[in-house]
CSV table of C-alpha atoms in Angstrom, one decimal:
chain,number,residue,atom,x,y,z
B,1,MET,CA,0.1,0.1,0.0
B,2,ALA,CA,0.9,3.6,-0.1
B,3,ARG,CA,3.7,4.1,2.4
B,4,GLU,CA,5.4,7.1,3.7
B,5,ARG,CA,8.9,6.9,2.2
B,6,SER,CA,10.1,10.4,3.6
B,7,ASP,CA,11.9,9.2,6.6
B,8,GLN,CA,14.9,8.2,4.8
B,9,SER,CA,18.1,9.5,6.4
B,10,LEU,CA,18.6,12.2,3.5
B,11,ALA,CA,15.1,12.9,2.7
B,12,ARG,CA,13.9,14.3,5.9
B,13,PRO,CA,16.1,17.4,6.0
B,14,VAL,CA,15.6,17.9,2.2
B,15,ARG,CA,11.9,17.9,2.8
B,16,ARG,CA,12.0,20.2,5.8
B,17,LEU,CA,14.1,22.6,3.7
B,18,MET,CA,11.7,22.5,1.0
B,19,VAL,CA,8.9,23.3,3.3
B,20,GLY,CA,10.7,26.1,4.6
B,21,VAL,CA,11.5,27.6,1.2
B,22,LEU,CA,7.7,27.2,0.2
B,23,VAL,CA,6.5,28.9,3.4
B,24,LEU,CA,8.9,31.6,2.8
B,25,CYS,CA,7.9,32.0,-0.6
B,26,LEU,CA,4.4,32.2,0.3
B,27,ILE,CA,5.0,34.8,3.0
B,28,LEU,CA,6.8,36.8,0.2
B,29,LEU,CA,3.7,36.3,-1.9
B,30,VAL,CA,1.2,37.5,0.6
B,31,LEU,CA,3.5,40.6,1.5
B,32,LEU,CA,3.8,41.4,-2.2
B,33,TRP,CA,0.0,41.1,-2.6
B,34,ARG,CA,-0.4,43.5,0.3
B,35,ILE,CA,2.3,46.1,-1.0
B,36,ASP,CA,1.8,45.9,-4.7
B,37,ASN,CA,-1.8,44.9,-5.1
B,38,ALA,CA,-2.3,46.1,-8.7
B,39,ARG,CA,0.3,43.7,-10.0
B,40,VAL,CA,-0.7,40.6,-8.2
B,41,GLU,CA,-4.3,41.3,-9.2
B,42,ARG,CA,-3.1,41.4,-12.8
B,43,ILE,CA,-1.3,38.1,-12.3
B,44,ARG,CA,-4.6,36.8,-11.0
B,45,ALA,CA,-6.4,38.1,-14.0
B,46,ALA,CA,-3.9,36.4,-16.2
B,47,ILE,CA,-4.3,33.0,-14.3
B,48,LEU,CA,-8.1,33.4,-14.6
B,49,ASP,CA,-7.8,34.0,-18.3
B,50,ARG,CA,-5.7,30.9,-18.7
B,51,PHE,CA,-8.0,28.7,-16.7
B,52,VAL,CA,-11.6,29.8,-17.1
B,53,PRO,CA,-12.0,29.5,-20.7
B,54,ASN,CA,-10.5,26.1,-20.7
B,55,MET,CA,-13.4,25.1,-18.6
B,56,GLU,CA,-16.0,25.6,-21.2
B,57,TRP,CA,-16.5,21.9,-21.8
B,58,ALA,CA,-17.3,21.9,-18.1
B,59,MET,CA,-19.7,25.0,-18.5
B,60,ALA,CA,-21.8,23.6,-21.3
B,61,PRO,CA,-23.3,20.3,-19.7
B,62,VAL,CA,-23.8,22.4,-16.4
B,63,THR,CA,-25.7,25.2,-18.0
B,64,SER,CA,-27.8,22.8,-20.2
B,65,ALA,CA,-28.5,20.7,-17.1
B,66,GLY,CA,-29.4,24.0,-15.2
B,67,ARG,CA,-31.6,24.8,-18.2
B,68,MET,CA,-33.3,21.5,-18.0
B,69,ILE,CA,-33.9,21.8,-14.3
B,70,ASP,CA,-35.4,25.2,-14.8
B,71,ASP,CA,-37.8,23.7,-17.5
B,72,PHE,CA,-38.6,20.9,-15.1
B,73,GLN,CA,-39.5,23.3,-12.5
B,74,SER,CA,-41.6,25.3,-14.8
B,75,TYR,CA,-43.4,22.0,-15.8
B,76,ALA,CA,-43.9,21.3,-12.1
B,77,ARG,CA,-45.4,24.7,-11.6
B,78,LEU,CA,-47.7,24.2,-14.4
B,79,TYR,CA,-50.8,23.2,-12.4
B,80,GLU,CA,-50.1,26.1,-10.0
B,81,GLN,CA,-49.8,28.5,-13.0
B,82,ASN,CA,-53.0,27.1,-14.7
B,83,ASP,CA,-54.8,27.7,-11.5
B,84,GLN,CA,-53.6,31.4,-11.3
B,85,LEU,CA,-54.4,32.1,-14.9
B,86,ARG,CA,-57.9,30.6,-14.4
B,87,ARG,CA,-58.4,32.8,-11.4
B,88,GLU,CA,-57.1,35.9,-13.5
B,89,LEU,CA,-59.4,35.1,-16.3
B,90,GLN,CA,-62.4,34.9,-13.9
B,91,GLN,CA,-61.3,38.4,-12.6
B,92,MET,CA,-61.0,39.6,-16.3
B,93,ARG,CA,-64.4,38.2,-16.9
B,94,ALA,CA,-65.8,40.1,-14.1
B,95,TRP,CA,-64.1,43.3,-15.4
B,96,ARG,CA,-65.4,42.7,-18.9
B,97,GLU,CA,-68.9,42.5,-17.7
B,98,ALA,CA,-68.5,45.7,-15.8
B,99,ALA,CA,-67.1,47.3,-18.8
B,100,ILE,CA,-70.0,46.2,-20.9
B,101,GLN,CA,-72.4,47.5,-18.5
B,102,LEU,CA,-70.6,50.7,-18.2
B,103,GLU,CA,-70.5,51.0,-21.9
B,104,GLN,CA,-74.4,50.4,-22.3
B,105,GLU,CA,-75.1,52.9,-19.4
B,106,ASN,CA,-72.8,55.5,-21.1
B,107,ALA,CA,-74.7,55.0,-24.3
B,108,ARG,CA,-78.0,55.4,-22.7
B,109,LEU,CA,-76.7,58.6,-20.8
B,110,LEU,CA,-75.3,59.9,-24.0
B,111,ASP,CA,-78.6,59.3,-25.7
B,112,LEU,CA,-80.8,60.8,-23.1
B,113,ASN,CA,-78.3,63.7,-22.9
B,114,ARG,CA,-78.6,64.3,-26.7
B,115,VAL,CA,-82.3,64.1,-26.4
B,116,GLN,CA,-82.4,66.7,-23.7
B,117,LEU,CA,-79.9,69.2,-25.4
B,118,ASP,CA,-81.6,69.2,-28.8
B,119,PRO,CA,-84.0,72.0,-28.8
B,120,GLU,CA,-86.0,70.5,-31.4
B,121,LEU,CA,-86.5,67.3,-29.9
B,122,THR,CA,-89.0,67.4,-27.1
B,123,PHE,CA,-91.2,64.4,-26.4
B,124,ILE,CA,-94.6,63.4,-25.2
B,125,THR,CA,-94.6,60.3,-23.0
B,126,GLY,CA,-97.5,58.0,-23.3
B,127,ILE,CA,-98.4,54.7,-21.9
B,128,VAL,CA,-98.8,51.7,-24.1
B,129,LEU,CA,-102.4,50.6,-23.9
B,130,ALA,CA,-102.5,47.6,-25.8
B,131,ASP,CA,-100.4,45.3,-28.1
B,132,SER,CA,-102.1,44.5,-31.3
B,133,GLY,CA,-102.0,41.0,-31.4
B,134,SER,CA,-101.8,40.2,-35.2
B,135,PRO,CA,-98.9,38.2,-36.4
B,136,PHE,CA,-98.6,40.3,-39.5
B,137,ARG,CA,-98.7,43.7,-37.7
B,138,ARG,CA,-96.5,44.7,-35.0
B,139,SER,CA,-97.7,47.9,-33.4
B,140,VAL,CA,-98.9,49.0,-30.2
B,141,LEU,CA,-101.4,51.5,-29.1
B,142,LEU,CA,-100.5,54.7,-27.1
B,143,ASN,CA,-102.8,56.7,-24.8
B,144,VAL,CA,-101.8,60.0,-26.5
B,145,GLY,CA,-103.5,61.1,-29.6
B,146,GLU,CA,-104.3,64.1,-31.8
B,147,ARG,CA,-105.5,66.0,-28.5
B,148,ASP,CA,-101.9,65.8,-27.4
B,149,GLY,CA,-100.6,67.1,-30.8
B,150,ILE,CA,-99.3,63.8,-32.2
B,151,LEU,CA,-98.8,63.8,-35.8
B,152,ASP,CA,-98.5,60.8,-38.1
B,153,GLY,CA,-94.9,59.8,-38.7
B,154,TRP,CA,-93.3,60.9,-35.5
B,155,ALA,CA,-90.4,58.8,-34.1
B,156,THR,CA,-91.2,56.7,-31.0
B,157,MET,CA,-88.6,55.7,-28.3
B,158,ASP,CA,-88.4,53.8,-25.1
B,159,GLY,CA,-85.8,55.0,-22.8
B,160,LEU,CA,-83.0,53.6,-24.9
B,161,GLY,CA,-83.7,53.3,-28.5
B,162,VAL,CA,-86.2,53.6,-31.4
B,163,VAL,CA,-89.2,51.7,-31.0
B,164,GLY,CA,-91.2,52.7,-34.2
B,165,ARG,CA,-93.0,55.5,-35.5
B,166,ILE,CA,-96.6,56.8,-35.3
B,167,SER,CA,-98.9,55.5,-38.0
B,168,GLY,CA,-102.3,56.5,-37.2
B,169,VAL,CA,-103.7,59.1,-34.8
B,170,GLY,CA,-106.9,59.0,-33.1
B,171,ALA,CA,-108.3,61.6,-30.9
B,172,ARG,CA,-107.0,60.1,-27.8
B,173,THR,CA,-105.0,57.2,-29.0
B,174,SER,CA,-102.4,56.7,-31.5
B,175,ARG,CA,-100.9,53.6,-33.1
B,176,VAL,CA,-97.1,52.9,-33.2
B,177,LEU,CA,-95.7,50.9,-36.0
B,178,LEU,CA,-92.9,48.9,-34.5
B,179,LEU,CA,-89.6,48.6,-36.4
B,180,THR,CA,-90.1,44.9,-36.5
B,181,ASP,CA,-93.3,45.2,-38.6
B,182,SER,CA,-92.9,44.0,-42.1
B,183,ASN,CA,-94.3,47.5,-43.2
B,184,SER,CA,-91.5,49.5,-41.4
B,185,ARG,CA,-88.8,51.1,-43.5
B,186,VAL,CA,-86.4,53.4,-41.8
B,187,PRO,CA,-83.3,54.9,-43.2
B,188,VAL,CA,-80.3,54.4,-40.9
B,189,THR,CA,-76.6,54.9,-40.6
B,190,VAL,CA,-74.1,52.5,-39.2
B,191,GLN,CA,-71.9,54.4,-36.9
B,192,PRO,CA,-68.1,53.9,-37.3
B,193,SER,CA,-68.3,53.2,-41.0
B,194,GLY,CA,-70.9,55.8,-41.8
B,195,GLN,CA,-72.9,53.7,-44.2
B,196,GLN,CA,-76.3,54.3,-45.2
B,197,ALA,CA,-78.8,51.5,-45.1
B,198,ILE,CA,-82.7,50.9,-44.8
B,199,LEU,CA,-83.8,48.9,-41.9
B,200,MET,CA,-86.5,46.7,-43.0
B,201,GLY,CA,-88.9,45.0,-40.6
B,202,ASP,CA,-89.7,41.4,-41.3
B,203,ASN,CA,-91.9,40.4,-38.3
B,204,THR,CA,-89.0,39.1,-36.7
B,205,LEU,CA,-87.3,40.5,-33.6
B,206,ALA,CA,-84.5,41.6,-35.6
B,207,PRO,CA,-85.1,43.8,-38.8
B,208,VAL,CA,-83.0,43.2,-41.7
B,209,MET,CA,-80.5,45.8,-43.1
B,210,GLU,CA,-80.9,46.3,-46.8
B,211,PHE,CA,-79.1,48.4,-49.4
B,212,LEU,CA,-75.9,48.4,-47.8
B,213,GLU,CA,-73.0,49.6,-50.0
B,214,THR,CA,-70.2,47.6,-48.6
B,215,PRO,CA,-71.3,44.9,-46.2
B,216,GLU,CA,-67.8,43.9,-45.6
B,217,ASP,CA,-67.1,47.0,-43.8
B,218,ILE,CA,-69.7,46.3,-41.2
B,219,SER,CA,-68.8,44.1,-38.3
B,220,ALA,CA,-71.1,42.9,-35.6
B,221,GLY,CA,-71.8,45.3,-32.8
B,222,ASP,CA,-71.5,48.4,-34.7
B,223,ARG,CA,-74.1,51.0,-33.6
B,224,ILE,CA,-76.9,51.7,-35.8
B,225,VAL,CA,-78.8,55.1,-35.5
B,226,THR,CA,-81.2,56.9,-37.7
B,227,SER,CA,-79.8,58.9,-40.5
B,228,GLY,CA,-82.8,61.3,-40.9
B,229,ASP,CA,-82.8,60.9,-44.5
B,230,GLY,CA,-86.2,61.7,-46.0
B,231,GLY,CA,-86.9,64.0,-43.1
B,232,LEU,CA,-89.0,61.2,-41.5
B,233,PHE,CA,-87.1,60.8,-38.2
B,234,PRO,CA,-84.7,63.2,-36.6
B,235,PRO,CA,-81.2,61.9,-37.1
B,236,GLY,CA,-79.0,60.3,-34.6
B,237,LEU,CA,-81.5,58.3,-32.5
B,238,LEU,CA,-80.1,55.0,-31.4
B,239,ILE,CA,-81.7,52.0,-32.9
B,240,GLY,CA,-79.5,49.2,-31.9
B,241,GLN,CA,-76.5,47.2,-32.7
B,242,VAL,CA,-75.5,45.2,-35.9
B,243,ALA,CA,-75.8,41.4,-35.8
B,244,ILE,CA,-74.8,39.1,-38.5
B,245,THR,CA,-76.6,36.1,-38.9
B,246,PRO,CA,-74.9,32.7,-39.9
B,247,ASP,CA,-76.3,33.2,-43.5
B,248,ARG,CA,-74.2,36.6,-43.7
B,249,ARG,CA,-77.3,38.8,-43.5
B,250,VAL,CA,-76.8,42.0,-41.6
B,251,ARG,CA,-79.5,42.5,-39.2
B,252,ALA,CA,-80.1,44.8,-36.2
B,253,ARG,CA,-80.4,44.0,-32.7
B,254,LEU,CA,-82.8,46.6,-31.3
B,255,SER,CA,-81.7,48.6,-28.2
B,256,ALA,CA,-85.3,49.0,-27.2
B,257,ASP,CA,-86.8,46.2,-25.4
B,258,LEU,CA,-89.9,45.4,-27.6
B,259,SER,CA,-91.3,42.7,-25.4
B,260,ARG,CA,-91.4,45.1,-22.3
B,261,LEU,CA,-92.9,48.1,-23.8
B,262,ASN,CA,-94.5,50.4,-21.1
B,263,PHE,CA,-93.8,54.0,-21.4
B,264,LEU,CA,-92.9,55.3,-24.8
B,265,ARG,CA,-91.8,58.7,-25.9
B,266,VAL,CA,-93.0,60.2,-29.0
B,267,MET,CA,-90.3,62.6,-30.4
B,268,ARG,CA,-91.8,65.8,-31.7
B,269,SER,CA,-90.1,66.2,-35.0
B,270,TYR,CA,-91.3,69.0,-37.3
B,271,GLN,CA,-90.9,68.7,-40.9
B,272,SER,CA,-87.8,70.4,-42.0
B,273,ASN,CA,-88.0,72.7,-45.1
B,274,GLU,CA,-88.4,70.7,-48.2
B,275,VAL,CA,-86.2,71.1,-51.3
B,276,THR,CA,-88.6,72.2,-54.1
B,277,ASP,CA,-85.9,73.4,-56.5
B,278,PRO,CA,-83.5,70.6,-57.6
B,279,GLY,CA,-81.6,73.1,-59.6
B,280,SER,CA,-80.3,75.0,-56.7
B,281,LEU,CA,-78.8,72.2,-55.1
B,282,ILE,CA,-76.8,70.7,-58.2
B,283,GLY,CA,-74.3,73.0,-59.9
B,284,PRO,CA,-72.4,76.0,-59.0
B,285,PRO,CA,-73.5,78.7,-56.7
B,286,TRP,CA,-75.9,81.1,-58.4
B,287,PRO,CA,-75.7,84.7,-58.7
B,288,PRO,CA,-77.4,86.6,-55.8
B,289,GLU,CA,-80.5,87.5,-57.7
B,290,PRO,CA,-82.6,84.3,-57.0
B,291,SER,CA,-84.2,84.3,-53.4
B,292,LEU,CA,-84.9,80.7,-53.1
B,293,SER,CA,-81.3,79.6,-52.8
B,294,VAL,CA,-80.9,81.0,-49.3
B,295,PRO,CA,-83.3,78.6,-47.4
B,296,ASP,CA,-82.0,75.8,-49.6
B,297,ASP,CA,-78.3,76.4,-48.4
B,298,THR,CA,-79.2,76.3,-44.7
B,299,VAL,CA,-81.3,73.2,-45.3
B,300,GLU,CA,-78.3,71.6,-46.8
B,301,THR,CA,-75.7,72.5,-44.3
B,302,GLY,CA,-78.0,71.8,-41.7
B,303,GLU,CA,-78.6,68.3,-42.7
B,304,LEU,CA,-74.8,67.9,-43.4
B,305,GLU,CA,-74.1,68.9,-39.8
B,306,GLU,CA,-76.2,66.3,-38.3
Q,1,MET,CA,5.9,-4.8,-3.3
Q,2,ILE,CA,7.6,-1.5,-3.8
Q,3,THR,CA,6.5,-1.0,-7.3
Q,4,LYS,CA,2.9,-1.9,-6.6
Q,5,SER,CA,2.7,0.4,-3.6
Q,6,SER,CA,4.4,3.4,-5.4
Q,7,GLN,CA,2.0,2.8,-8.2
Q,8,HIS,CA,-0.9,3.0,-5.7
Q,9,LEU,CA,0.7,6.1,-4.3
Q,10,TRP,CA,1.0,8.0,-7.5
Q,11,THR,CA,-2.4,6.8,-8.6
Q,12,TYR,CA,-3.7,8.5,-5.3
Q,13,ARG,CA,-1.7,11.6,-5.7
Q,14,ALA,CA,-3.1,12.1,-9.3
Q,15,LEU,CA,-6.5,11.2,-7.9
Q,16,PHE,CA,-6.1,13.9,-5.3
Q,17,LEU,CA,-5.1,16.6,-7.8
Q,18,GLY,CA,-8.0,15.7,-10.0
Q,19,LEU,CA,-10.5,15.8,-7.3
Q,20,CYS,CA,-9.3,19.0,-6.2
Q,21,LEU,CA,-9.4,20.5,-9.7
Q,22,LEU,CA,-13.0,19.2,-9.9
Q,23,ILE,CA,-13.9,20.9,-6.7
Q,24,ILE,CA,-12.4,24.2,-7.6
Q,25,THR,CA,-14.1,24.1,-11.1
Q,26,ALA,CA,-17.4,23.2,-9.4
Q,27,LYS,CA,-16.8,26.2,-7.2
Q,28,ILE,CA,-16.4,28.7,-10.1
Q,29,LEU,CA,-19.2,27.4,-12.0
Q,30,PRO,CA,-21.9,30.0,-12.4
Q,31,ILE,CA,-24.7,27.8,-11.0
Q,32,THR,CA,-26.0,30.0,-8.2
Q,33,LEU,CA,-25.4,33.6,-7.6
Q,34,ASP,CA,-27.2,33.9,-4.5
Q,35,GLN,CA,-25.6,32.1,-1.5
Q,36,GLY,CA,-28.0,30.2,0.7
Q,37,ARG,CA,-28.4,31.1,4.4
Q,38,LEU,CA,-25.7,28.6,5.4
Q,39,PRO,CA,-22.2,29.4,4.1
Q,40,SER,CA,-20.8,26.7,1.7
Q,41,PRO,CA,-18.5,24.4,3.3
Q,42,ASP,CA,-14.9,24.5,2.4
Q,43,ILE,CA,-14.8,20.9,0.8
Q,44,LEU,CA,-11.3,21.6,-0.6
Q,45,LEU,CA,-9.9,21.8,2.9
Q,46,ALA,CA,-12.0,18.9,4.2
Q,47,VAL,CA,-10.7,16.7,1.4
Q,48,THR,CA,-7.2,17.7,1.7
Q,49,LEU,CA,-7.1,17.3,5.5
Q,50,ALA,CA,-9.1,13.9,5.3
Q,51,TRP,CA,-6.7,12.5,2.9
Q,52,LEU,CA,-3.7,13.9,4.7
Q,53,LEU,CA,-4.9,12.2,8.1
Q,54,ARG,CA,-5.7,8.9,6.3
Q,55,GLN,CA,-2.9,8.5,3.9
Q,56,PRO,CA,-0.4,11.3,4.4
Q,57,SER,CA,1.8,10.3,1.4
Q,58,ALA,CA,-1.1,10.7,-1.1
Q,59,VAL,CA,-1.0,14.4,-0.2
Q,60,PRO,CA,2.5,15.6,-0.8
Q,61,VAL,CA,3.5,19.2,0.2
Q,62,LEU,CA,3.7,20.2,-3.5
Q,63,SER,CA,0.2,19.2,-4.4
Q,64,ILE,CA,-1.2,21.1,-1.4
Q,65,VAL,CA,0.6,24.2,-2.6
Q,66,ILE,CA,-0.3,24.0,-6.0
Q,67,VAL,CA,-3.9,23.3,-5.5
Q,68,PHE,CA,-4.5,26.1,-2.8
Q,69,LEU,CA,-2.5,28.6,-4.5
Q,70,LEU,CA,-4.7,28.0,-7.6
Q,71,ALA,CA,-7.7,28.2,-5.6
Q,72,ASP,CA,-6.4,31.4,-4.0
Q,73,PHE,CA,-6.2,32.9,-7.2
Q,74,LEU,CA,-9.3,31.7,-8.8
Q,75,LEU,CA,-11.5,32.2,-5.8
Q,76,GLN,CA,-10.4,35.9,-5.3
Q,77,ARG,CA,-8.8,35.3,-2.0
Q,78,PRO,CA,-5.5,37.0,-0.8
Q,79,PRO,CA,-3.1,34.9,-2.8
Q,80,GLY,CA,-0.6,32.7,-0.8
Q,81,LEU,CA,-2.2,33.5,2.7
Q,82,TRP,CA,-4.7,30.7,3.0
Q,83,THR,CA,-2.2,28.5,1.2
Q,84,LEU,CA,0.5,29.3,3.6
Q,85,LEU,CA,-1.9,28.5,6.7
Q,86,VAL,CA,-3.0,25.4,5.2
Q,87,LEU,CA,0.5,24.1,4.5
Q,88,LEU,CA,1.6,25.0,8.1
Q,89,ALA,CA,-1.5,23.1,9.4
Q,90,SER,CA,-0.9,20.0,7.2
Q,91,GLU,CA,2.7,19.8,8.5
Q,92,GLY,CA,1.4,20.2,12.0
Q,93,LEU,CA,-1.2,17.4,11.4
Q,94,ARG,CA,1.5,15.1,9.7
Q,95,ARG,CA,3.6,15.5,12.7
Q,96,LYS,CA,0.9,15.0,15.2
Q,97,ARG,CA,-0.3,12.2,13.4
Q,98,ALA,CA,3.2,10.6,13.3
Q,99,GLN,CA,3.5,10.8,17.0
Q,100,MET,CA,0.1,9.0,17.8
Q,101,THR,CA,-0.2,5.4,18.3
Q,102,GLU,CA,-3.9,5.0,18.4
Q,103,PHE,CA,-6.0,6.9,16.0
Q,104,PRO,CA,-9.9,6.5,16.1
Q,105,PHE,CA,-12.2,8.4,14.0
Q,106,LEU,CA,-13.3,10.8,16.7
Q,107,VAL,CA,-9.8,11.9,17.6
Q,108,GLU,CA,-9.3,12.5,13.7
Q,109,TRP,CA,-12.5,14.5,13.5
Q,110,GLY,CA,-11.3,16.5,16.5
Q,111,LEU,CA,-8.0,17.2,15.1
Q,112,PHE,CA,-9.6,18.3,11.7
Q,113,ALA,CA,-12.1,20.8,13.8
Q,114,VAL,CA,-9.2,22.2,15.6
Q,115,ALA,CA,-7.2,22.7,12.7
Q,116,VAL,CA,-10.2,24.3,10.8
Q,117,PHE,CA,-10.7,26.8,13.6
Q,118,ALA,CA,-7.1,27.5,14.1
Q,119,LEU,CA,-6.9,28.2,10.4
Q,120,ILE,CA,-9.7,30.7,10.3
Q,121,LEU,CA,-8.5,32.4,13.4
Q,122,MET,CA,-5.0,32.5,12.1
Q,123,ASN,CA,-6.4,33.9,8.7
Q,124,ARG,CA,-8.3,36.4,10.5
Q,125,ILE,CA,-5.3,37.5,12.5
Q,126,ALA,CA,-3.1,37.7,9.4
Q,127,LEU,CA,-5.6,39.8,7.6
Q,128,PHE,CA,-6.0,42.1,10.6
Q,129,VAL,CA,-2.2,42.5,10.9
Q,130,LEU,CA,-2.0,43.2,7.0
Q,131,PHE,CA,-4.9,45.7,7.3
Q,132,ALA,CA,-6.8,43.8,4.8
Q,133,GLU,CA,-10.6,43.7,5.0
Q,134,THR,CA,-12.1,40.6,6.5
Q,135,ASP,CA,-15.7,39.3,6.3
Q,136,ARG,CA,-17.9,39.0,9.3
Q,137,LEU,CA,-16.7,36.8,12.2
Q,138,GLY,CA,-20.2,35.1,12.4
Q,139,ILE,CA,-20.1,34.0,8.6
Q,140,ALA,CA,-16.4,32.8,9.2
Q,141,LEU,CA,-17.3,30.8,12.2
Q,142,ALA,CA,-20.4,29.3,10.4
Q,143,HIS,CA,-18.2,28.4,7.4
Q,144,GLY,CA,-15.8,26.5,9.9
Q,145,ILE,CA,-18.7,24.7,11.5
Q,146,VAL,CA,-20.2,23.6,8.3
Q,147,THR,CA,-16.9,22.4,7.1
Q,148,VAL,CA,-16.5,20.4,10.2
Q,149,GLY,CA,-19.7,19.1,9.7
Q,150,ILE,CA,-19.1,17.9,6.2
Q,151,TYR,CA,-15.9,16.1,7.2
Q,152,PRO,CA,-17.6,12.7,8.0
Q,153,VAL,CA,-19.3,12.8,4.5
Q,154,VAL,CA,-16.1,13.4,2.8
Q,155,VAL,CA,-14.4,10.6,4.6
Q,156,ALA,CA,-17.2,8.3,3.9
Q,157,LEU,CA,-17.1,9.2,0.3
Q,158,SER,CA,-13.3,8.8,0.0
Q,159,LYS,CA,-13.3,5.5,1.8
Q,160,TYR,CA,-16.2,3.7,0.0
Q,161,GLY,CA,-16.0,5.7,-3.3
Q,162,LEU,CA,-12.4,5.9,-3.9
Q,163,GLY,CA,-11.2,3.1,-1.7
Q,164,LEU,CA,-9.0,5.5,0.6
Q,165,ARG,CA,-8.0,3.2,3.4
Q,166,LYS,CA,-7.0,4.6,6.7
Q,167,LEU,CA,-3.3,3.7,7.5
Q,168,ARG,CA,-2.2,3.2,11.1
Q,169,PRO,CA,0.3,5.6,12.3
Q,170,THR,CA,2.7,2.5,13.0
Q,171,GLU,CA,2.2,1.5,9.4
Q,172,THR,CA,3.1,4.7,8.2
Q,173,GLU,CA,6.3,4.8,10.1
Q,174,SER,CA,7.2,1.4,9.5
Q,175,LYS,CA,9.6,1.0,6.4
Q,176,PRO,CA,8.4,-1.4,3.7
Q,177,THR,CA,11.8,-1.6,2.1
């Protein structure tokens, strides 16, 4: 076995001498380090330079093993992470619900706000007396009529959106033709894209939008408002939101709750000035002598501003 | 007999050097940046002194100097100081061991513990004398305690993993030739 061989007669003093020299050298090294620190640090840097790059072969497996361990740990945390994500999703859902509610409330408030601010739009509130029960006519009866100044064709809203228009006025009652009736045709604008369309009732709960120029520009959820074309309805009344059916038809999901009509507002809208002279609209401005062009201009700009 | 024993001797010397290089490499590998609450044990010192106490000839003076000087340089310690102290301690342990007739494990462990704490103390004194900065005493003592604690593990690994047999002091002194 391995035996100590240093106790030969000559080896011992030699060994002792060697140890002594080594100790002396080390003491000198320490003193040198203390006195001339910069130089020794440079030596240290050189030694590090020699040794550390040679250790890349050792680093490579260690780093890859470390990465594997990290991966494995993340794998083990998967369940926990999943749980956390699910919780967050739940929270987000709650937030989304809140956001949608706020959006609807905001729309309602904005709408009410506009109704109040527009000086032309005052309203008469009536109570729904009866639903007419025919499958081909969707209309309701209001308890306001000619006595209250109701005129044919006026728009009718519940708190949120357009319900329909007056068609038939009695002395004390009036009939409201709902938007869902198959005889209802209302010109509308789809809000972000600004496209014009006609909302046609077809006795279903969601009227069809026809005569759209580019249906590709329209996406579900866009706002539909009355456009005021034809002078029938005041422009900018909220009707509902776009819904796209599976057969790619564009329909309107009405904001008004037609199944629970109770109080309705009949919006007083007075007929705007009618354009009688088409020549004054088309073509360059006329010289000042014709007197008819002045009201025509106001009508045109007024409509454009809306 | 001589050739076989000397062959064994050189195997163990090379093994010692390789083991120490491995330990130093593991120490500078960028595995963890943050230290745990316990300071890491000085495995290099434990291995060196364990081998020294069990088979003194496997750990010649020159190996100790080379290994510890390298460690000093690579581990950003004051170069030479720790080497010097370890060298002196190893010489002391060698002599102590040669004088003893009975050498049970507990005595070995005790000797190791005394050596470790003496080393730490001397290191601090030397650094204090040299006006160099020292780390906190608590950490140094914890370091010593952990090193002493790891000693049986090192011994067990050396004994059962590498087959390092413990030589009797009388065996050491007796001359095979």
